[in-house]
Amino acid sequence: MALDRNQIAQRVAQEMKDGYYVNLGIGIPTLVANYIPQGMQVMLQSENGLLGMGEFPTEDKVDPDLINAGKQTVTAVTGAAYFSSAESFAMIRGGHVDLTVLGAFEVDQEGNIASWMIPGKLVKGMGGAMDLVAGAQNIIVTMTHANKRGESKILKKCTLPLTGVNCIKTVVTELAVMEIRDGAFHLLERAPGVSVEEIRDKTDGKLVIPDSVPEMQFM
Amino acid sequence: MSGFNKVVTTYDEALAGLQDDMTVMVGGFGLCGIPEGLIKAVYDKGTKGLTCISNNAGVDGFGLGIWLEKRQIKTMIGSYVGENELFEKLFLSGEMEVILTPQGTLAEKIRAGGAGIPAFFTATGFGTKVAEGKETRQFDGRDYVLEPALTADYSLVKAWKADTMGNLIFRKTARNFNPMMAAAGKITIAEVEEIVQPGELDPDQIHTPGIYVQRVIKGKFEKRIEQRTVRSA
């Protein structure tokens, strides 16, 4: 069975380490915060100027001056800090954030990522994504393996305008966990019940398949 | 106004000297920390042909969205169009020039502008559309793009508290681009929730020193929320 959005987030959360500063993008990455293992301390960085993002507020604690990068009302945890956008991106560009999780339209086997515009159709803007992919040491992309028409988004070469070049190392989709290195996607894990053949069929880029591909483990 | 007293009481005084075709920076991230009254006053004034530098362009009917409705912006420099339909339409039709800039690069371009640094190198955007036509250089084997600084004729910022001398304190994530824009504007107008007397703000707690601020006006804020997300108690 292909993973749902929450299960993708759950799998990504397994990459967290105690003491990590983490930036989570909009969409599936945001859900990762719900699955941080018990007893592990992780500080979430929100690029609009908050280190130590907490959960959504209760109705009586809603504060228009306290939002996340997705413009959602949030809270701040004990030990949080507020700062300007320049300071925020000094943290990001300066490589101080341990892990970044973000979404994408396409990735390719060279580690390139496209996530901010579809020419003539859709312009979201890159927001902080270009800075995040240029600055983070450790980036995980969460995305669906193929589009609604079944066309692969795991490509030899991205077709859309790029967000960053040679920067993506790990991709988690509803079907697989893959590592990008040496110009290929290396299949590390498959979703429970998903065959290697299905992953191969939905991957356009070069896919290296080891002899044994374990299923993802969920607690 | 006299000496270091920068307080003005009307939006006309606050925006005195603002003319068509000027460059205007507007603070805020989404609708958080935007100078609501100043935005409305520029709308009422009808100033046109503006180059507007702001991370976002408000939403339909609020914030900078109202400048879009009146076609007051000739060129928009920001990082995110998002779900603003009119913005996307004006961009795709070519009616408004839009220079999309990575958010961190935008923040640093403004910071550099205020700090007298003409340009800086950043790895952000290398190999993408953003770097097209720009000088690049390698440092320690990594490629960087030369990004010029930004300054403005007028900066419209929002702060929580000001004293009459223009020292500013921001609140929570409503700080965002406001401090850098305050420094990068030739004329910076701070619209604030509360104005106090000099000495009432702890000098250790001031985020933006008054030297960057030319005018201070007390505003009224609706503080509209874009995504009201709550959990049950």
CSV table of C-alpha atoms in Angstrom, one decimal:
chain,number,residue,atom,x,y,z
A,1,MET,CA,0.0,0.0,0.0
A,2,ALA,CA,1.2,3.4,-0.9
A,3,LEU,CA,1.7,5.7,2.1
A,4,ASP,CA,-0.7,8.5,2.9
A,5,ARG,CA,0.4,12.0,3.7
A,6,ASN,CA,0.6,11.3,7.4
A,7,GLN,CA,2.6,8.1,6.9
A,8,ILE,CA,5.1,9.9,4.7
A,9,ALA,CA,5.5,12.5,7.6
A,10,GLN,CA,5.8,9.6,10.1
A,11,ARG,CA,8.7,8.1,8.0
A,12,VAL,CA,10.5,11.4,7.7
A,13,ALA,CA,10.2,11.9,11.5
A,14,GLN,CA,12.4,8.8,11.9
A,15,GLU,CA,15.3,10.9,10.6
A,16,MET,CA,15.1,13.3,13.5
A,17,LYS,CA,17.8,13.3,16.1
A,18,ASP,CA,17.7,14.7,19.7
A,19,GLY,CA,18.9,18.3,19.7
A,20,TYR,CA,18.2,19.0,16.1
A,21,TYR,CA,17.2,22.4,14.8
A,22,VAL,CA,14.8,21.6,12.0
A,23,ASN,CA,12.9,23.7,9.3
A,24,LEU,CA,9.7,22.1,8.0
A,25,GLY,CA,8.2,23.4,4.8
A,26,ILE,CA,4.5,23.8,3.9
A,27,GLY,CA,2.3,20.8,3.3
A,28,ILE,CA,3.4,17.2,4.2
A,29,PRO,CA,6.6,18.5,5.9
A,30,THR,CA,4.5,20.5,8.4
A,31,LEU,CA,2.9,17.2,9.5
A,32,VAL,CA,6.3,15.8,10.5
A,33,ALA,CA,6.1,17.8,13.7
A,34,ASN,CA,3.2,15.5,14.8
A,35,TYR,CA,5.5,12.4,14.8
A,36,ILE,CA,8.6,13.5,16.5
A,37,PRO,CA,9.5,10.6,18.8
A,38,GLN,CA,8.6,10.9,22.5
A,39,GLY,CA,11.4,12.1,24.7
A,40,MET,CA,13.3,13.7,21.8
A,41,GLN,CA,13.8,17.4,21.8
A,42,VAL,CA,13.7,19.1,18.5
A,43,MET,CA,13.5,22.9,17.9
A,44,LEU,CA,11.5,23.9,14.9
A,45,GLN,CA,12.7,26.9,12.9
A,46,SER,CA,10.1,29.0,11.1
A,47,GLU,CA,11.7,31.3,8.6
A,48,ASN,CA,9.5,34.2,9.3
A,49,GLY,CA,11.4,34.7,12.5
A,50,LEU,CA,10.7,32.0,15.1
A,51,LEU,CA,13.0,29.3,16.6
A,52,GLY,CA,11.0,27.0,18.8
A,53,MET,CA,7.7,26.8,17.1
A,54,GLY,CA,5.0,25.0,19.1
A,55,GLU,CA,1.6,23.5,18.3
A,56,PHE,CA,-1.5,25.4,17.2
A,57,PRO,CA,-3.0,27.6,19.9
A,58,THR,CA,-6.2,27.0,21.7
A,59,GLU,CA,-8.9,29.5,20.7
A,60,ASP,CA,-8.2,31.8,23.6
A,61,LYS,CA,-4.4,31.9,22.8
A,62,VAL,CA,-4.7,32.9,19.1
A,63,ASP,CA,-2.3,35.8,18.4
A,64,PRO,CA,-2.2,37.5,15.0
A,65,ASP,CA,1.5,38.5,15.8
A,66,LEU,CA,2.5,34.8,16.1
A,67,ILE,CA,2.4,32.8,12.9
A,68,ASN,CA,4.5,30.3,11.0
A,69,ALA,CA,5.9,30.4,7.5
A,70,GLY,CA,2.6,29.0,6.2
A,71,LYS,CA,0.8,32.0,7.8
A,72,GLN,CA,-0.9,29.7,10.3
A,73,THR,CA,-1.4,30.8,13.9
A,74,VAL,CA,1.0,28.9,16.1
A,75,THR,CA,2.5,29.0,19.6
A,76,ALA,CA,6.1,29.3,20.8
A,77,VAL,CA,7.7,26.6,23.1
A,78,THR,CA,9.6,27.3,26.2
A,79,GLY,CA,13.1,28.5,25.2
A,80,ALA,CA,11.9,30.0,21.9
A,81,ALA,CA,13.4,33.1,20.2
A,82,TYR,CA,12.0,35.7,17.8
A,83,PHE,CA,14.1,37.5,15.3
A,84,SER,CA,14.1,39.3,12.0
A,85,SER,CA,14.0,37.8,8.5
A,86,ALA,CA,17.6,38.7,7.9
A,87,GLU,CA,18.6,36.9,11.1
A,88,SER,CA,16.4,34.0,10.2
A,89,PHE,CA,18.2,33.5,6.9
A,90,ALA,CA,21.6,34.0,8.4
A,91,MET,CA,20.7,30.8,10.4
A,92,ILE,CA,19.6,29.1,7.2
A,93,ARG,CA,22.3,30.3,4.8
A,94,GLY,CA,25.0,30.0,7.4
A,95,GLY,CA,24.3,26.2,7.7
A,96,HIS,CA,23.1,26.3,11.3
A,97,VAL,CA,19.9,24.4,10.6
A,98,ASP,CA,20.5,20.6,11.0
A,99,LEU,CA,17.6,19.3,8.8
A,100,THR,CA,15.3,20.8,6.3
A,101,VAL,CA,12.2,19.0,5.0
A,102,LEU,CA,10.4,20.5,2.0
A,103,GLY,CA,8.1,19.5,-0.8
A,104,ALA,CA,8.8,19.6,-4.6
A,105,PHE,CA,7.2,19.3,-8.0
A,106,GLU,CA,10.2,17.4,-9.4
A,107,VAL,CA,13.6,16.1,-8.4
A,108,ASP,CA,16.2,14.6,-10.6
A,109,GLN,CA,19.1,12.2,-10.3
A,110,GLU,CA,21.7,15.0,-10.1
A,111,GLY,CA,20.0,16.2,-6.9
A,112,ASN,CA,18.3,19.2,-8.6
A,113,ILE,CA,14.9,20.3,-7.3
A,114,ALA,CA,12.0,22.2,-8.9
A,115,SER,CA,9.3,23.5,-6.6
A,116,TRP,CA,8.3,27.1,-7.2
A,117,MET,CA,6.8,27.7,-10.6
A,118,ILE,CA,5.1,26.0,-13.6
A,119,PRO,CA,5.6,28.5,-16.5
A,120,GLY,CA,2.4,30.0,-17.8
A,121,LYS,CA,0.3,28.1,-15.3
A,122,LEU,CA,1.2,28.5,-11.7
A,123,VAL,CA,3.5,30.9,-9.9
A,124,LYS,CA,3.8,30.4,-6.2
A,125,GLY,CA,7.1,32.1,-5.8
A,126,MET,CA,10.1,30.5,-4.2
A,127,GLY,CA,9.6,32.0,-0.7
A,128,GLY,CA,12.5,30.7,1.4
A,129,ALA,CA,12.9,27.4,-0.5
A,130,MET,CA,16.0,28.5,-2.6
A,131,ASP,CA,17.8,29.7,0.6
A,132,LEU,CA,16.9,26.5,2.4
A,133,VAL,CA,18.2,24.2,-0.3
A,134,ALA,CA,21.4,26.3,-0.6
A,135,GLY,CA,22.0,26.5,3.1
A,136,ALA,CA,21.0,23.2,4.7
A,137,GLN,CA,23.5,20.4,5.2
A,138,ASN,CA,20.8,17.8,5.3
A,139,ILE,CA,17.6,18.1,3.1
A,140,ILE,CA,14.8,15.6,2.8
A,141,VAL,CA,12.2,16.1,0.0
A,142,THR,CA,8.7,14.8,0.5
A,143,MET,CA,6.6,14.4,-2.7
A,144,THR,CA,4.4,12.0,-4.6
A,145,HIS,CA,6.3,9.7,-6.9
A,146,ALA,CA,4.2,10.5,-10.0
A,147,ASN,CA,1.5,13.0,-11.0
A,148,LYS,CA,-2.2,12.3,-11.3
A,149,ARG,CA,-1.7,11.2,-14.9
A,150,GLY,CA,0.9,8.6,-13.7
A,151,GLU,CA,3.9,10.5,-15.1
A,152,SER,CA,7.0,10.3,-12.9
A,153,LYS,CA,8.3,13.3,-10.9
A,154,ILE,CA,11.5,11.4,-10.1
A,155,LEU,CA,13.4,12.4,-13.2
A,156,LYS,CA,16.6,12.1,-15.1
A,157,LYS,CA,16.5,15.9,-15.5
A,158,CYS,CA,14.0,18.4,-14.1
A,159,THR,CA,11.8,20.0,-16.7
A,160,LEU,CA,10.5,23.0,-14.5
A,161,PRO,CA,12.5,26.0,-13.4
A,162,LEU,CA,14.9,24.9,-10.7
A,163,THR,CA,14.9,25.8,-7.0
A,164,GLY,CA,18.4,24.6,-6.4
A,165,VAL,CA,21.1,22.5,-8.1
A,166,ASN,CA,22.9,19.4,-6.8
A,167,CYS,CA,21.5,19.8,-3.3
A,168,ILE,CA,19.0,17.0,-2.6
A,169,LYS,CA,20.2,13.8,-1.0
A,170,THR,CA,17.1,12.1,0.3
A,171,VAL,CA,13.6,11.7,-1.1
A,172,VAL,CA,10.6,10.2,0.7
A,173,THR,CA,7.6,9.4,-1.5
A,174,GLU,CA,4.4,7.4,-0.9
A,175,LEU,CA,6.3,4.5,-2.4
A,176,ALA,CA,9.9,4.7,-1.4
A,177,VAL,CA,12.9,6.2,0.4
A,178,MET,CA,15.7,7.0,-2.0
A,179,GLU,CA,19.1,8.4,-1.7
A,180,ILE,CA,20.6,10.5,-4.5
A,181,ARG,CA,24.3,10.1,-5.2
A,182,ASP,CA,26.6,9.5,-8.1
A,183,GLY,CA,23.9,10.6,-10.6
A,184,ALA,CA,21.3,8.0,-9.5
A,185,PHE,CA,18.5,7.3,-7.2
A,186,HIS,CA,19.4,4.5,-4.8
A,187,LEU,CA,16.4,2.7,-3.5
A,188,LEU,CA,16.8,2.3,0.3
A,189,GLU,CA,13.3,1.3,1.4
A,190,ARG,CA,9.8,0.6,0.0
A,191,ALA,CA,6.4,1.3,1.5
A,192,PRO,CA,4.8,-1.8,3.1
A,193,GLY,CA,3.3,-4.0,0.4
A,194,VAL,CA,4.7,-1.9,-2.5
A,195,SER,CA,6.8,-3.9,-5.1
A,196,VAL,CA,10.1,-2.9,-6.4
A,197,GLU,CA,8.6,-3.2,-9.9
A,198,GLU,CA,6.0,-0.5,-9.2
A,199,ILE,CA,8.7,1.8,-7.9
A,200,ARG,CA,10.8,1.1,-11.0
A,201,ASP,CA,7.8,1.7,-13.3
A,202,LYS,CA,7.1,5.1,-11.7
A,203,THR,CA,10.8,6.3,-11.6
A,204,ASP,CA,12.0,8.0,-14.7
A,205,GLY,CA,15.5,8.7,-13.4
A,206,LYS,CA,18.3,6.1,-13.1
A,207,LEU,CA,17.3,3.8,-10.2
A,208,VAL,CA,19.8,1.6,-8.5
A,209,ILE,CA,18.1,-1.3,-6.9
A,210,PRO,CA,20.1,-3.4,-4.3
A,211,ASP,CA,19.5,-7.1,-3.9
A,212,SER,CA,17.3,-6.6,-1.0
A,213,VAL,CA,15.0,-3.6,-0.4
A,214,PRO,CA,13.5,-3.6,3.1
A,215,GLU,CA,10.0,-2.4,3.8
A,216,MET,CA,9.7,0.8,5.9
A,217,GLN,CA,9.1,0.2,9.5
A,218,PHE,CA,6.4,2.0,11.5
A,219,MET,CA,6.0,1.8,15.2
B,1,MET,CA,7.9,67.7,14.6
B,2,SER,CA,10.8,69.4,16.3
B,3,GLY,CA,14.3,68.2,17.3
B,4,PHE,CA,14.0,64.4,17.9
B,5,ASN,CA,10.3,64.4,18.2
B,6,LYS,CA,9.2,62.3,15.1
B,7,VAL,CA,5.6,61.9,15.9
B,8,VAL,CA,3.0,62.9,13.3
B,9,THR,CA,-0.7,62.7,13.8
B,10,THR,CA,-2.1,62.5,10.3
B,11,TYR,CA,-1.4,60.1,7.4
B,12,ASP,CA,-1.0,63.1,5.1
B,13,GLU,CA,1.9,64.3,7.2
B,14,ALA,CA,3.3,60.8,7.5
B,15,LEU,CA,3.3,60.4,3.7
B,16,ALA,CA,4.4,63.9,2.8
B,17,GLY,CA,6.7,63.9,-0.2
B,18,LEU,CA,5.6,60.5,-1.5
B,19,GLN,CA,5.3,60.8,-5.3
B,20,ASP,CA,4.5,58.6,-8.3
B,21,ASP,CA,7.2,56.3,-9.6
B,22,MET,CA,9.0,56.1,-6.2
B,23,THR,CA,10.4,52.9,-4.6
B,24,VAL,CA,8.6,51.9,-1.5
B,25,MET,CA,9.4,49.1,1.0
B,26,VAL,CA,6.5,47.7,3.0
B,27,GLY,CA,7.2,45.5,6.1
B,28,GLY,CA,5.3,42.3,6.9
B,29,PHE,CA,5.1,38.6,6.3
B,30,GLY,CA,1.8,37.8,4.8
B,31,LEU,CA,-0.6,40.0,6.8
B,32,CYS,CA,1.5,39.7,9.9
B,33,GLY,CA,3.3,42.9,10.9
B,34,ILE,CA,2.0,45.1,8.1
B,35,PRO,CA,1.5,48.9,8.4
B,36,GLU,CA,-2.2,48.7,7.7
B,37,GLY,CA,-3.1,52.4,8.0
B,38,LEU,CA,-0.1,53.5,5.9
B,39,ILE,CA,-1.0,51.0,3.2
B,40,LYS,CA,-4.6,52.3,3.2
B,41,ALA,CA,-3.4,55.9,3.1
B,42,VAL,CA,-1.2,55.3,0.0
B,43,TYR,CA,-4.2,53.7,-1.6
B,44,ASP,CA,-6.4,56.7,-0.8
B,45,LYS,CA,-3.7,59.1,-2.0
B,46,GLY,CA,-3.6,57.1,-5.3
B,47,THR,CA,0.2,57.2,-5.8
B,48,LYS,CA,1.0,55.3,-8.9
B,49,GLY,CA,3.9,53.7,-10.8
B,50,LEU,CA,5.4,52.4,-7.6
B,51,THR,CA,8.2,50.0,-7.3
B,52,CYS,CA,7.1,48.0,-4.3
B,53,ILE,CA,9.4,45.9,-2.2
B,54,SER,CA,7.6,43.5,0.1
B,55,ASN,CA,7.8,39.8,0.8
B,56,ASN,CA,4.2,39.3,-0.2
B,57,ALA,CA,1.5,41.4,-1.7
B,58,GLY,CA,-1.3,41.1,0.8
B,59,VAL,CA,-4.5,39.3,0.0
B,60,ASP,CA,-7.4,40.2,-2.2
B,61,GLY,CA,-9.0,43.3,-0.6
B,62,PHE,CA,-6.5,43.7,2.3
B,63,GLY,CA,-2.9,44.8,2.9
B,64,LEU,CA,-1.0,45.4,-0.4
B,65,GLY,CA,-3.8,43.6,-2.2
B,66,ILE,CA,-5.6,47.0,-2.4
B,67,TRP,CA,-2.6,48.6,-4.2
B,68,LEU,CA,-2.9,45.8,-6.8
B,69,GLU,CA,-6.6,46.5,-7.3
B,70,LYS,CA,-5.9,50.2,-8.1
B,71,ARG,CA,-2.9,49.2,-10.3
B,72,GLN,CA,-0.6,51.4,-8.2
B,73,ILE,CA,2.4,49.0,-8.5
B,74,LYS,CA,4.5,49.1,-11.6
B,75,THR,CA,7.1,46.7,-10.4
B,76,MET,CA,6.8,44.2,-7.5
B,77,ILE,CA,9.8,42.8,-5.8
B,78,GLY,CA,8.9,39.9,-3.4
B,79,SER,CA,9.4,36.3,-2.7
B,80,TYR,CA,6.0,34.8,-2.6
B,81,VAL,CA,2.8,35.1,-4.7
B,82,GLY,CA,1.1,32.3,-2.9
B,83,GLU,CA,-2.7,32.2,-3.1
B,84,ASN,CA,-3.1,35.9,-4.1
B,85,GLU,CA,-5.2,35.5,-7.3
B,86,LEU,CA,-5.0,39.1,-8.5
B,87,PHE,CA,-1.2,39.1,-8.0
B,88,GLU,CA,-0.8,35.9,-10.0
B,89,LYS,CA,-3.1,37.2,-12.8
B,90,LEU,CA,-1.2,40.6,-13.1
B,91,PHE,CA,2.1,38.6,-13.1
B,92,LEU,CA,1.1,36.0,-15.7
B,93,SER,CA,-0.5,38.6,-18.0
B,94,GLY,CA,2.6,40.8,-17.8
B,95,GLU,CA,0.5,43.8,-16.6
B,96,MET,CA,2.8,44.2,-13.6
B,97,GLU,CA,6.5,43.5,-13.6
B,98,VAL,CA,7.4,41.0,-10.9
B,99,ILE,CA,10.9,40.3,-9.7
B,100,LEU,CA,10.7,37.2,-7.6
B,101,THR,CA,13.6,37.0,-5.2
B,102,PRO,CA,14.4,34.3,-2.7
B,103,GLN,CA,13.2,35.3,0.7
B,104,GLY,CA,16.6,35.2,2.4
B,105,THR,CA,18.3,37.0,-0.5
B,106,LEU,CA,15.5,39.7,-0.3
B,107,ALA,CA,16.1,40.1,3.4
B,108,GLU,CA,19.8,40.4,2.9
B,109,LYS,CA,19.5,42.8,0.0
B,110,ILE,CA,17.5,45.1,2.2
B,111,ARG,CA,19.8,44.6,5.1
B,112,ALA,CA,22.8,45.4,2.9
B,113,GLY,CA,21.1,48.5,1.5
B,114,GLY,CA,20.5,49.9,4.9
B,115,ALA,CA,24.1,49.0,6.0
B,116,GLY,CA,25.8,50.7,3.0
B,117,ILE,CA,26.9,47.5,1.4
B,118,PRO,CA,26.3,47.7,-2.4
B,119,ALA,CA,26.2,43.9,-3.1
B,120,PHE,CA,27.1,40.5,-1.6
B,121,PHE,CA,27.7,37.0,-2.8
B,122,THR,CA,25.3,34.2,-1.9
B,123,ALA,CA,24.9,30.5,-2.9
B,124,THR,CA,21.2,30.9,-3.0
B,125,GLY,CA,19.7,30.6,-6.5
B,126,PHE,CA,23.0,29.6,-8.2
B,127,GLY,CA,22.1,27.6,-11.3
B,128,THR,CA,18.5,28.8,-11.3
B,129,LYS,CA,16.5,31.6,-13.2
B,130,VAL,CA,17.3,33.9,-10.2
B,131,ALA,CA,21.0,33.9,-11.2
B,132,GLU,CA,20.5,34.6,-14.9
B,133,GLY,CA,22.5,37.6,-16.1
B,134,LYS,CA,24.2,38.0,-12.7
B,135,GLU,CA,27.9,37.8,-12.0
B,136,THR,CA,29.0,34.5,-10.3
B,137,ARG,CA,32.2,33.6,-8.5
B,138,GLN,CA,33.7,30.6,-6.8
B,139,PHE,CA,34.9,30.7,-3.2
B,140,ASP,CA,36.5,27.6,-1.8
B,141,GLY,CA,35.1,25.6,-4.7
B,142,ARG,CA,31.5,26.6,-4.3
B,143,ASP,CA,29.6,28.9,-6.7
B,144,TYR,CA,28.0,32.1,-5.5
B,145,VAL,CA,25.8,34.8,-7.2
B,146,LEU,CA,26.4,38.5,-6.8
B,147,GLU,CA,23.2,40.2,-5.5
B,148,PRO,CA,22.9,44.0,-5.4
B,149,ALA,CA,21.5,45.7,-2.4
B,150,LEU,CA,18.1,47.4,-2.2
B,151,THR,CA,17.2,50.8,-0.8
B,152,ALA,CA,13.9,52.8,-1.0
B,153,ASP,CA,12.7,56.3,-1.2
B,154,TYR,CA,10.1,55.4,1.5
B,155,SER,CA,9.9,52.5,3.9
B,156,LEU,CA,6.6,51.8,5.6
B,157,VAL,CA,7.1,49.7,8.7
B,158,LYS,CA,5.0,48.4,11.5
B,159,ALA,CA,6.2,48.2,15.1
B,160,TRP,CA,4.6,47.4,18.4
B,161,LYS,CA,5.9,50.3,20.5
B,162,ALA,CA,7.8,53.4,19.6
B,163,ASP,CA,9.0,56.3,21.7
B,164,THR,CA,8.7,59.8,20.3
B,165,MET,CA,12.3,59.6,19.2
B,166,GLY,CA,11.6,56.7,16.8
B,167,ASN,CA,13.1,53.9,18.8
B,168,LEU,CA,11.1,50.8,17.9
B,169,ILE,CA,10.2,47.5,19.5
B,170,PHE,CA,8.5,44.8,17.5
B,171,ARG,CA,6.4,41.9,18.8
B,172,LYS,CA,6.8,38.2,18.1
B,173,THR,CA,6.8,37.2,14.4
B,174,ALA,CA,5.5,40.7,13.4
B,175,ARG,CA,9.1,41.8,13.3
B,176,ASN,CA,10.1,39.9,10.1
B,177,PHE,CA,11.3,42.4,7.4
B,178,ASN,CA,10.5,45.6,9.4
B,179,PRO,CA,13.9,46.3,11.0
B,180,MET,CA,15.9,46.0,7.8
B,181,MET,CA,13.4,48.1,5.8
B,182,ALA,CA,13.5,50.8,8.5
B,183,ALA,CA,17.3,51.1,7.9
B,184,ALA,CA,17.0,50.9,4.1
B,185,GLY,CA,14.5,53.7,3.6
B,186,LYS,CA,15.5,57.3,3.0
B,187,ILE,CA,12.3,58.3,4.7
B,188,THR,CA,11.1,55.6,7.1
B,189,ILE,CA,7.6,55.9,8.6
B,190,ALA,CA,6.8,53.6,11.5
B,191,GLU,CA,3.2,52.9,12.2
B,192,VAL,CA,2.9,51.6,15.8
B,193,GLU,CA,0.4,50.4,18.3
B,194,GLU,CA,1.6,52.6,21.1
B,195,ILE,CA,3.8,55.7,21.4
B,196,VAL,CA,5.6,56.3,24.7
B,197,GLN,CA,7.9,59.0,26.1
B,198,PRO,CA,11.7,58.7,25.8
B,199,GLY,CA,13.0,56.7,28.7
B,200,GLU,CA,10.0,54.4,28.9
B,201,LEU,CA,11.6,51.9,26.6
B,202,ASP,CA,14.6,50.0,28.0
B,203,PRO,CA,17.5,50.9,25.7
B,204,ASP,CA,18.7,47.2,26.0
B,205,GLN,CA,15.4,46.0,24.5
B,206,ILE,CA,15.2,48.3,21.4
B,207,HIS,CA,15.2,46.4,18.1
B,208,THR,CA,15.4,49.4,15.8
B,209,PRO,CA,17.3,52.5,17.0
B,210,GLY,CA,15.6,55.8,16.2
B,211,ILE,CA,18.3,57.0,13.8
B,212,TYR,CA,16.6,54.9,11.1
B,213,VAL,CA,13.2,56.3,11.6
B,214,GLN,CA,12.0,59.7,10.4
B,215,ARG,CA,8.3,59.7,11.3
B,216,VAL,CA,6.2,57.8,13.8
B,217,ILE,CA,2.4,57.6,13.7
B,218,LYS,CA,0.0,55.8,16.0
B,219,GLY,CA,-2.2,53.4,13.9
B,220,LYS,CA,-5.2,51.3,14.4
B,221,PHE,CA,-4.8,47.7,13.5
B,222,GLU,CA,-7.3,45.1,12.5
B,223,LYS,CA,-4.6,42.4,12.4
B,224,ARG,CA,-6.4,40.1,10.1
B,225,ILE,CA,-5.4,36.4,10.3
B,226,GLU,CA,-4.7,34.5,7.1
B,227,GLN,CA,-4.9,31.0,8.4
B,228,ARG,CA,-6.6,30.7,11.8
B,229,THR,CA,-5.4,27.3,13.0
B,230,VAL,CA,-6.4,26.2,16.5
B,231,ARG,CA,-6.5,23.0,18.6
B,232,SER,CA,-9.2,22.1,21.0
B,233,ALA,CA,-8.4,22.9,24.7
